[in-house]
Phi, psi and omega in degrees: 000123172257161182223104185274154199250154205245125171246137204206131189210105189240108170283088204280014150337305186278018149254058157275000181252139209274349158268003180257341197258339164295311169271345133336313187309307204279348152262007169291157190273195175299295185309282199318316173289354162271334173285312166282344165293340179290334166270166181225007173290161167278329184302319186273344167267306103077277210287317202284024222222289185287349145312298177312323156288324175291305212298312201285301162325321182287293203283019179262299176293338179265039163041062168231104145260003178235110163206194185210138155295130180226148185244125168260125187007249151306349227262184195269134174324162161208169155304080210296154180068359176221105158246015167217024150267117195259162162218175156175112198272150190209158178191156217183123181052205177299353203244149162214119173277171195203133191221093216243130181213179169248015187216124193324151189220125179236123179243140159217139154254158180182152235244108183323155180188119140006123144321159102264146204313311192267025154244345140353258157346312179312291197251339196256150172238183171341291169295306159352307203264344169273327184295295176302352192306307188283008142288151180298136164307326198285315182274342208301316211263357153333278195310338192261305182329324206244359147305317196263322195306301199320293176312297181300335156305309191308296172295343169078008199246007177046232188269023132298349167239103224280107170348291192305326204269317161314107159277112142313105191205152180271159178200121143083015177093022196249164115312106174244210175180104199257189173165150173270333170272017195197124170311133165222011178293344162243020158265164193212149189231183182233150165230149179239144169255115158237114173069238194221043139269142127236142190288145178224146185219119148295083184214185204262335176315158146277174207306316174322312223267000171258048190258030176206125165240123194248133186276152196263126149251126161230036190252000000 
């Protein structure tokens, strides 16, 4: 089985109708349907409901229908018997992404949004800041934020890799990233704007092998 890598996109607004969110529900597996009963926003079972669709969607089409999810402590799911399926899902406002490969992957999305200076400060450093100058203002600091989640996805080690310590920086027209706590020489990144997200993707790929993002219909 090969698994080309894949951008997967669901807008769960439409199971805000109460048989399209049931029957979905009622094809989730054990883990998912406990996870989504642990919220109590609706929005949040919702979003944790349309993680659960794409993944069952990416491994449906690459000929998995039966599986199980395994967890090692923090480290990031896998795929019991496809330990060379890498995934990795993110969501935001209505949208939830999904980004599936045979090579490890960090996905983040996120809904454009105003900074404020002390959180500016907070997470961007020198180089960041040099980096975003040449970005449209409105996406710049979106775009680095969902740049560094990406990476820190990427690494399994999440906010133990410390935002600020992440460098965004341009080299040869590519997006790269450095950081002392993490090999990052061999990642590439790819970014997408839908509407007024934007997708940031991590991966071992060049920029190319992410150039498509496809919305999910499940009605």
């Amino acid at each position: 089985m090969s698994i080309t890598n894949q951008l997967y996109l669901l807008d769960v607004s439409v199971l805000t109708d109460e048989k399209s969110f049931r029957a979905w529900y009622d094809r989730m597996d054990e883990t998912r349907k406990n996870k989504i009963d642990t919220f109590k926003p609706e929005k949040s079972k919702r979003l944790s409901l349309g993680a659960g669709i794409l993944l069952y969607k990416a491994l449906e089409e690459a000929g998995i229908k039966d599986y199980e999810l395994c967890y090692k402590g923090r480290e990031k799911p896998y795929i019991k018997g496809h330990e060379d399926v890498f995934f990795n899902i993110s969501h935001s406002g209505d949208l939830v992404a999904l980004g599936i490969s045979d090579k490890e992957i960090g996905v983040d999305i996120e809904k454009c949004r105003v900074f404020k200076d002390t959180l500016i400060n907070y997470v961007y450093n020198d180089v960041d800041l040099s980096f975003a100058s040449n970005l449209p203002i409105e996406w710049a600091y979106t775009r680095l934020w969902t740049l560094k989640e990406s990476v820190m996805k990427h690494s399994g080690m999440g906010i133990a890799l410390v935002p600020k310590q992440i460098e965004i920086y341009s080299e040869a027209g590519e997006v790269r990233a450095r950081t002392k706590d993490y090999d990052c020489e061999k990642l590439r990144f790819s970014s997408h704007i839908i509407g007024d997200y934007q997708l940031s993707v991590c991966s071992e790929y060049p920029q190319g092998a992410f150039s498509e993002v496809r919305f999910i219909n499940i009605t």
